[in-house]
Structure formats: structure tokens, C-alpha cells
mmCIF file of C-alpha atoms in Angstrom:
data_model
loop_
_atom_site.group_PDB
_atom_site.id
_atom_site.type_symbol
_atom_site.label_atom_id
_atom_site.label_comp_id
_atom_site.label_asym_id
_atom_site.label_seq_id
_atom_site.Cartn_x
_atom_site.Cartn_y
_atom_site.Cartn_z
ATOM 1 C CA VAL B 193 -23.152 32.015 -85.225
ATOM 2 C CA VAL B 194 -24.522 33.970 -88.650
ATOM 3 C CA THR B 195 -24.650 37.994 -88.613
ATOM 4 C CA VAL B 196 -25.874 40.421 -89.972
ATOM 5 C CA VAL B 197 -26.814 44.272 -89.970
ATOM 6 C CA ALA B 198 -29.906 46.059 -89.815
ATOM 7 C CA GLU B 199 -29.310 50.424 -90.216
ATOM 8 C CA ILE B 200 -32.264 52.423 -88.699
ATOM 9 C CA SER B 201 -32.806 55.894 -87.835
ATOM 10 C CA LEU B 202 -32.548 58.317 -84.283
ATOM 11 C CA LEU B 203 -36.635 58.150 -85.285
ATOM 12 C CA ASP B 204 -36.784 54.518 -85.594
ATOM 13 C CA VAL B 205 -34.957 54.822 -82.077
ATOM 14 C CA LEU B 206 -38.267 56.950 -81.099
ATOM 15 C CA LYS B 207 -40.199 55.094 -81.657
ATOM 16 C CA GLY B 208 -39.322 51.515 -82.232
ATOM 17 C CA CYS B 209 -39.775 49.681 -85.373
ATOM 18 C CA VAL B 210 -39.888 45.998 -86.861
ATOM 19 C CA LYS B 211 -37.530 45.381 -89.804
ATOM 20 C CA GLU B 212 -37.101 42.914 -92.270
ATOM 21 C CA ILE B 213 -33.939 40.598 -92.044
ATOM 22 C CA LYS B 214 -33.016 38.223 -95.177
ATOM 23 C CA SER B 215 -31.007 35.761 -93.798
ATOM 24 C CA LYS B 216 -29.299 32.673 -96.924
ATOM 25 C CA HIS B 217 -29.540 29.297 -94.900
ATOM 26 C CA LYS B 218 -27.355 26.640 -96.088
ATOM 27 C CA ALA B 219 -29.066 22.428 -95.603
ATOM 28 C CA GLN B 220 -27.240 19.379 -93.827
ATOM 29 C CA CYS B 221 -26.407 17.259 -96.834
ATOM 30 C CA GLU B 222 -28.459 13.978 -97.127
ATOM 31 C CA LYS B 223 -26.074 12.194 -99.246
ATOM 32 C CA CYS B 224 -23.917 12.903 -95.721
ATOM 33 C CA ASP B 225 -26.749 13.703 -93.352
ATOM 34 C CA GLY B 226 -24.448 16.168 -92.002
ATOM 35 C CA HIS B 227 -21.349 14.586 -91.474
ATOM 36 C CA GLY B 228 -19.241 15.306 -94.823
ATOM 37 C CA VAL B 229 -17.630 12.188 -95.420
ATOM 38 C CA LYS B 230 -18.542 9.820 -97.743
ATOM 39 C CA SER B 231 -15.734 6.782 -96.034
ATOM 40 C CA TYR B 232 -14.410 6.014 -93.315
ATOM 41 C CA LYS B 233 -11.473 4.117 -92.340
ATOM 42 C CA THR B 234 -10.121 3.066 -89.217
ATOM 43 C CA CYS B 235 -7.649 5.968 -87.440
ATOM 44 C CA HIS B 236 -4.270 4.365 -86.908
ATOM 45 C CA GLY B 237 -3.637 6.148 -83.581
ATOM 46 C CA CYS B 238 -5.630 4.170 -81.306
ATOM 47 C CA ASN B 239 -6.295 0.746 -84.071
ATOM 48 C CA GLY B 240 -10.240 1.151 -83.928
ATOM 49 C CA THR B 241 -10.380 0.538 -80.151
ATOM 50 C CA GLY B 242 -11.405 4.550 -79.514
ATOM 51 C CA ARG B 243 -8.185 4.101 -76.166
ATOM 52 C CA ARG B 244 -5.148 5.266 -76.947
ATOM 53 C CA LYS B 245 -2.650 3.105 -74.206
ATOM 54 C CA VAL B 246 0.051 5.738 -72.386
ATOM 55 C CA ARG B 247 2.870 4.906 -70.578
ATOM 56 C CA GLN B 248 3.927 6.192 -67.518
ATOM 57 C CA VAL B 249 6.961 4.703 -65.499
ATOM 58 C CA ASN B 250 5.576 1.358 -64.806
ATOM 59 C CA LEU B 251 2.055 1.669 -65.650
ATOM 60 C CA VAL B 252 -0.184 1.856 -68.818
ATOM 61 C CA ILE B 253 -2.741 4.180 -68.556
ATOM 62 C CA ALA B 254 -5.196 3.812 -71.526
ATOM 63 C CA THR B 255 -6.964 7.588 -72.500
ATOM 64 C CA PRO B 256 -9.532 9.027 -74.950
ATOM 65 C CA CYS B 257 -8.232 9.136 -78.591
ATOM 66 C CA ASN B 258 -7.898 12.504 -79.849
ATOM 67 C CA LEU B 259 -7.321 11.489 -83.175
ATOM 68 C CA CYS B 260 -11.105 10.117 -83.712
ATOM 69 C CA ASN B 261 -13.305 11.501 -80.316
ATOM 70 C CA SER B 262 -12.727 8.125 -79.303
ATOM 71 C CA SER B 263 -15.149 7.465 -82.094
ATOM 72 C CA GLY B 264 -12.047 4.052 -84.023
ATOM 73 C CA LYS B 265 -12.718 5.299 -86.674
ATOM 74 C CA ILE B 266 -11.327 8.656 -89.070
ATOM 75 C CA PRO B 267 -13.176 10.654 -92.209
ATOM 76 C CA ASP B 268 -11.399 8.402 -95.694
ATOM 77 C CA GLU B 269 -13.158 10.565 -98.461
ATOM 78 C CA ARG B 270 -14.790 13.436 -97.969
ATOM 79 C CA CYS B 271 -18.572 13.529 -99.718
ATOM 80 C CA ASP B 272 -18.196 15.595 -102.664
ATOM 81 C CA ALA B 273 -21.907 16.491 -102.424
ATOM 82 C CA CYS B 274 -21.605 19.076 -99.709
ATOM 83 C CA TYR B 275 -18.687 20.862 -97.645
ATOM 84 C CA ASN B 276 -18.622 19.713 -94.236
ATOM 85 C CA GLY B 277 -22.138 18.919 -93.688
ATOM 86 C CA PHE B 278 -23.329 21.420 -95.495
ATOM 87 C CA VAL B 279 -25.131 22.393 -99.054
ATOM 88 C CA ASP B 280 -25.696 26.289 -99.861
ATOM 89 C CA THR B 281 -29.770 25.619 -101.035
ATOM 90 C CA GLY B 282 -28.990 29.446 -102.818
ATOM 91 C CA SER B 283 -32.577 30.652 -101.118
ATOM 92 C CA THR B 284 -33.365 33.356 -98.536
ATOM 93 C CA LYS B 285 -35.595 33.798 -95.659
ATOM 94 C CA THR B 286 -37.214 36.462 -94.470
ATOM 95 C CA LEU B 287 -37.719 37.316 -90.865
ATOM 96 C CA LYS B 288 -39.250 40.397 -88.992
ATOM 97 C CA VAL B 289 -37.502 41.899 -85.888
ATOM 98 C CA ASP B 290 -38.741 43.755 -83.286
ATOM 99 C CA ILE B 291 -36.763 46.223 -82.757
ATOM 100 C CA PRO B 292 -37.409 48.341 -79.314
ATOM 101 C CA LYS B 293 -37.576 52.517 -78.723
ATOM 102 C CA GLY B 294 -34.400 53.516 -77.927
ATOM 103 C CA THR B 295 -31.589 50.597 -78.665
ATOM 104 C CA GLU B 296 -28.676 52.192 -79.098
ATOM 105 C CA ASP B 297 -26.503 51.960 -81.440
ATOM 106 C CA GLY B 298 -24.335 49.240 -81.806
ATOM 107 C CA VAL B 299 -26.927 46.362 -79.809
ATOM 108 C CA ILE B 300 -26.573 42.860 -80.576
ATOM 109 C CA LEU B 301 -30.276 41.388 -81.389
ATOM 110 C CA ARG B 302 -30.185 37.610 -80.877
ATOM 111 C CA LEU B 303 -32.312 35.441 -82.268
ATOM 112 C CA ARG B 304 -31.908 31.163 -81.656
ATOM 113 C CA GLY B 305 -32.588 28.895 -83.747
ATOM 114 C CA GLU B 306 -31.900 31.347 -87.380
ATOM 115 C CA GLY B 307 -28.695 31.145 -88.141
ATOM 116 C CA GLU B 308 -26.758 28.349 -90.305
ATOM 117 C CA TYR B 309 -26.244 24.615 -89.539
ATOM 118 C CA THR B 310 -23.618 22.781 -88.005
ATOM 119 C CA SER B 311 -22.246 19.773 -86.204
ATOM 120 C CA GLU B 312 -24.273 20.853 -82.953
ATOM 121 C CA GLY B 313 -27.185 22.102 -84.472
ATOM 122 C CA ARG B 314 -28.680 25.059 -85.701
ATOM 123 C CA GLY B 315 -26.620 28.200 -84.691
ATOM 124 C CA ASP B 316 -27.753 31.619 -83.989
ATOM 125 C CA LEU B 317 -28.802 35.080 -86.173
ATOM 126 C CA GLN B 318 -27.077 37.968 -84.945
ATOM 127 C CA ILE B 319 -28.429 41.345 -85.548
ATOM 128 C CA VAL B 320 -26.008 44.289 -85.295
ATOM 129 C CA ILE B 321 -28.052 47.106 -85.208
ATOM 130 C CA LYS B 322 -26.336 50.988 -86.735
ATOM 131 C CA VAL B 323 -27.631 54.194 -86.044
ATOM 132 C CA LYS B 324 -27.776 56.039 -88.992
ATOM 133 C CA PRO B 325 -26.642 59.735 -88.617
ATOM 134 C CA HIS B 326 -28.899 62.379 -89.011
ATOM 135 C CA GLU B 327 -28.600 65.582 -90.710
ATOM 136 C CA PHE B 328 -29.196 68.094 -87.491
ATOM 137 C CA PHE B 329 -29.253 66.091 -84.317
ATOM 138 C CA ILE B 330 -26.482 64.010 -82.469
ATOM 139 C CA ARG B 331 -26.994 61.875 -80.583
ATOM 140 C CA ASN B 332 -25.724 61.389 -77.429
ATOM 141 C CA ASP B 333 -27.160 57.836 -75.344
ATOM 142 C CA ALA B 334 -30.811 59.530 -74.709
ATOM 143 C CA ASP B 335 -30.303 63.171 -75.082
ATOM 144 C CA LEU B 336 -30.121 64.753 -78.565
ATOM 145 C CA TYR B 337 -27.931 67.805 -79.522
ATOM 146 C CA CYS B 338 -28.618 70.367 -82.206
ATOM 147 C CA GLU B 339 -26.524 73.692 -83.271
ATOM 148 C CA ILE B 340 -29.321 76.472 -84.238
ATOM 149 C CA PRO B 341 -27.195 79.176 -86.183
ATOM 150 C CA VAL B 342 -28.320 82.712 -84.915
ATOM 151 C CA SER B 343 -27.420 86.369 -85.941
ATOM 152 C CA TYR B 344 -26.075 89.241 -82.886
ATOM 153 C CA GLY B 345 -28.959 90.950 -82.693
ATOM 154 C CA GLN B 346 -30.500 87.933 -81.803
ATOM 155 C CA LEU B 347 -27.780 87.196 -79.230
ATOM 156 C CA VAL B 348 -28.523 90.825 -78.091
ATOM 157 C CA LEU B 349 -31.928 91.824 -78.177
ATOM 158 C CA GLY B 350 -33.675 88.322 -77.843
ATOM 159 C CA ASP B 351 -35.714 86.083 -79.347
ATOM 160 C CA LYS B 352 -37.843 83.289 -80.571
ATOM 161 C CA ILE B 353 -37.054 80.432 -82.955
ATOM 162 C CA GLN B 354 -38.112 77.011 -84.084
ATOM 163 C CA PHE B 355 -37.616 74.324 -85.614
ATOM 164 C CA LYS B 356 -38.548 70.710 -86.616
ATOM 165 C CA GLY B 357 -38.245 67.723 -84.684
ATOM 166 C CA LEU B 358 -38.007 64.452 -85.515
ATOM 167 C CA GLU B 359 -41.679 63.459 -86.380
ATOM 168 C CA GLY B 360 -41.813 66.559 -87.606
ATOM 169 C CA GLN B 361 -43.181 69.182 -84.974
ATOM 170 C CA ASN B 362 -42.797 72.304 -83.994
ATOM 171 C CA ILE B 363 -40.064 73.630 -81.325
ATOM 172 C CA THR B 364 -39.869 76.272 -80.378
ATOM 173 C CA LEU B 365 -36.545 77.692 -78.623
ATOM 174 C CA THR B 366 -36.921 81.397 -76.261
ATOM 175 C CA ILE B 367 -33.753 83.125 -76.801
ATOM 176 C CA PRO B 368 -33.292 85.370 -73.442
ATOM 177 C CA PRO B 369 -31.686 88.793 -74.649
ATOM 178 C CA GLY B 370 -27.653 89.296 -73.866
ATOM 179 C CA THR B 371 -27.541 85.928 -73.804
ATOM 180 C CA GLN B 372 -23.848 84.307 -74.389
ATOM 181 C CA ASN B 373 -22.565 82.779 -77.498
ATOM 182 C CA GLY B 374 -21.706 79.084 -77.277
ATOM 183 C CA ASN B 375 -24.750 78.731 -74.707
ATOM 184 C CA LYS B 376 -26.921 75.479 -73.841
ATOM 185 C CA PHE B 377 -30.400 75.348 -73.552
ATOM 186 C CA ARG B 378 -32.559 71.985 -72.294
ATOM 187 C CA LEU B 379 -35.713 71.405 -73.654
ATOM 188 C CA SER B 380 -36.725 68.552 -71.299
ATOM 189 C CA ASN B 381 -38.738 65.140 -72.406
ATOM 190 C CA LEU B 382 -38.041 65.995 -76.054
ATOM 191 C CA GLY B 383 -35.322 63.282 -77.259
ATOM 192 C CA LEU B 384 -35.457 60.127 -77.476
ATOM 193 C CA PRO B 385 -36.374 57.025 -74.811
ATOM 194 C CA LYS B 386 -34.351 55.860 -72.678
ATOM 195 C CA HIS B 387 -34.145 52.308 -73.394
ATOM 196 C CA ARG B 388 -36.584 50.313 -71.639
ATOM 197 C CA THR B 389 -38.304 52.783 -69.301
ATOM 198 C CA ASN B 390 -41.068 55.669 -69.438
ATOM 199 C CA ARG B 391 -38.126 58.713 -69.638
ATOM 200 C CA PHE B 392 -37.229 60.989 -71.740
ATOM 201 C CA GLY B 393 -33.843 62.296 -72.794
ATOM 202 C CA ASP B 394 -33.501 66.138 -74.245
ATOM 203 C CA ILE B 395 -32.451 67.646 -76.916
ATOM 204 C CA ILE B 396 -30.065 70.311 -76.410
ATOM 205 C CA ALA B 397 -29.709 73.248 -78.658
ATOM 206 C CA ILE B 398 -26.641 75.635 -78.773
ATOM 207 C CA VAL B 399 -27.062 78.918 -80.212
ATOM 208 C CA ASN B 400 -24.493 79.422 -82.243
ATOM 209 C CA ILE B 401 -23.265 83.061 -84.122
ATOM 210 C CA GLU B 402 -23.516 83.234 -87.934
ATOM 211 C CA ILE B 403 -20.983 85.699 -89.043
ATOM 212 C CA PRO B 404 -21.467 87.120 -93.078
ATOM 213 C CA LYS B 405 -18.307 86.735 -95.431
ATOM 214 C CA THR B 406 -20.688 89.433 -97.239
ATOM 215 C CA LEU B 407 -22.196 92.751 -96.535
ATOM 216 C CA ASN B 408 -23.896 95.168 -99.052
ATOM 217 C CA LYS B 409 -23.531 98.665 -98.638
ATOM 218 C CA GLU B 410 -25.572 99.558 -96.915
ATOM 219 C CA HIS B 411 -25.072 96.228 -93.664
ATOM 220 C CA LYS B 412 -21.393 98.218 -93.667
ATOM 221 C CA ALA B 413 -22.545 101.108 -92.597
ATOM 222 C CA LEU B 414 -24.712 99.341 -90.205
ATOM 223 C CA ILE B 415 -21.980 97.878 -88.632
ATOM 224 C CA ASN B 416 -19.641 100.765 -88.895
ATOM 225 C CA GLU B 417 -22.306 102.942 -87.186
ATOM 226 C CA LEU B 418 -23.020 100.129 -84.554
ATOM 227 C CA ASN B 419 -19.239 99.457 -84.156
ATOM 228 C CA ASN B 420 -18.522 102.858 -83.110
ATOM 229 C CA TYR B 421 -20.692 103.420 -80.978
ATOM 230 C CA GLU B 422 -19.609 100.348 -78.959
ATOM 231 C CA LYS B 423 -16.048 100.974 -79.054
ATOM 232 C CA SER B 424 -18.209 104.596 -77.374
ATOM 233 C CA ASN B 425 -20.259 101.891 -74.327
ATOM 234 C CA LEU B 426 -17.971 99.056 -73.810
ATOM 235 C CA THR B 427 -19.205 96.506 -71.673
ATOM 236 C CA SER B 428 -16.604 96.083 -68.596
ATOM 237 C CA LYS B 429 -15.199 92.888 -69.885
ATOM 238 C CA ARG B 430 -13.640 94.757 -73.005
ATOM 239 C CA LYS B 431 -13.724 97.606 -70.776
ATOM 240 C CA ASN B 432 -11.185 95.786 -68.084
ATOM 241 C CA PHE B 433 -8.999 93.940 -71.280
ATOM 242 C CA ILE B 434 -8.128 96.679 -72.923
ATOM 243 C CA GLU B 435 -6.834 99.027 -69.364
ATOM 244 C CA SER B 436 -4.913 95.303 -68.449
ATOM 245 C CA ASN B 437 -2.899 95.022 -71.930
ATOM 246 C CA ARG B 438 -2.637 98.645 -72.336
#
């Protein structure tokens, strides 16, 4: 079995794709017919009969010879034109592989008879799917998670925020007034297709407040004014916390 890795994007998972896979192939040695042997000699385990005699108490039992696989001969000289019956042709074969929608990371696709030649015939080609990380979305099964950076004012007053989906389409997230930091919003059926079904996952958008690291004079004055106001007009949770810790 030959194994190769095929990298795909989340967009490929969404829409399905066709990947070209290049596979190196060995050919059966014509000089030795794929046996890897130039000449044979009589098997010393069975003296060429293909069966070994084993004595058990007063009985003599004939069993298949395990040294020569009952052929009565074993290799004398290895073929000098190949390695174990096969030669590297130096050529590659390009295969087109259909990767269905919703394919999971780590899935193995198998192409029968496209691997290396072996003594038992042509082996298979295994294609391991690796889904590349996305710069914005994180996949969880058919759901797509993303983090939306917001300001304090957007959480308090509410807002509408646009961001791009996998196909570049505009998606609108509505943040209601009084939203708490870290809240999750589920946007139904905007995720990835569920494998072998007609259903889709969701986008889960997580809002996280981004605290500015530097403030100009005007911004700082506004924050101070707001801070003083909120100290005089405590929310119920802040008020209970302060009173319980006096």
C-alpha cells in the first residue's frame, strides 16, 4: 500500500473538489518475472520434496516445508537487475481524485490497484486528507467557530457587524443591546456540509471585547467620565459584589 497526503482548504470541504495526485510507480522486473531471484537451489530443509518429516513419539508426520513454502527450492542468487522483483521506472502517474463535500481531516481515501506492484499483485493507493487551518474560522465537525472583536460600546448599545464567509459572501451579525462579553451567536446553516447528508452545520460567532492598549487625551477623558458615572450608578451584580466584600 502506498500512502500520500492531500491538502485541502475549508472552501474545498464546503464545495467538494478534484485533486490531482502524483504517484510514483515501480514495474515488475522482466528479467526475473518479478521473483527477485536469478537462480535457485534445492531446499535443504526438505531436500527438494516440499515436505518435511517430523517425528512425534512413534509417528513420522510429513508437514509442508516452511523454508521454501513447499516449492522444494530456495533462492541461490538474487536478481541483479531489480530489488525484490521490482524496478523503479522513474516516472509518475497523475490521478484525479474526487474529494466529496464535508470530508473530515484525517479521512483516508483508497484507490484500488493504484499502488505498487507486489508479489500478490498491484497494491492500493491510500490518500490521507489534511485540511489546512483557516485564518478566521476554526472547524468543529460541520460547525465553524469564529471570534468577533468588539468594543464596550457595541456590547452595551448593540450593533450590526458584517464579516466574510468562506465564499467571500457578507454575513451580518446582530448584537442586541446589553450583550455580555464572550456570548455566542449561532448562525444556522452557514457552516460546512455534513458528510453524506443534505444538512449543514452552523457558524458560531463569539464576541470578545478588545481593550485598547493606548488612549489619546480625548478618549481617556471620555472613559474617565463614563467610569465616574458607572461608579455612581452600579449594576446589581457590581453592587452586590462590593457590599459582600466590605
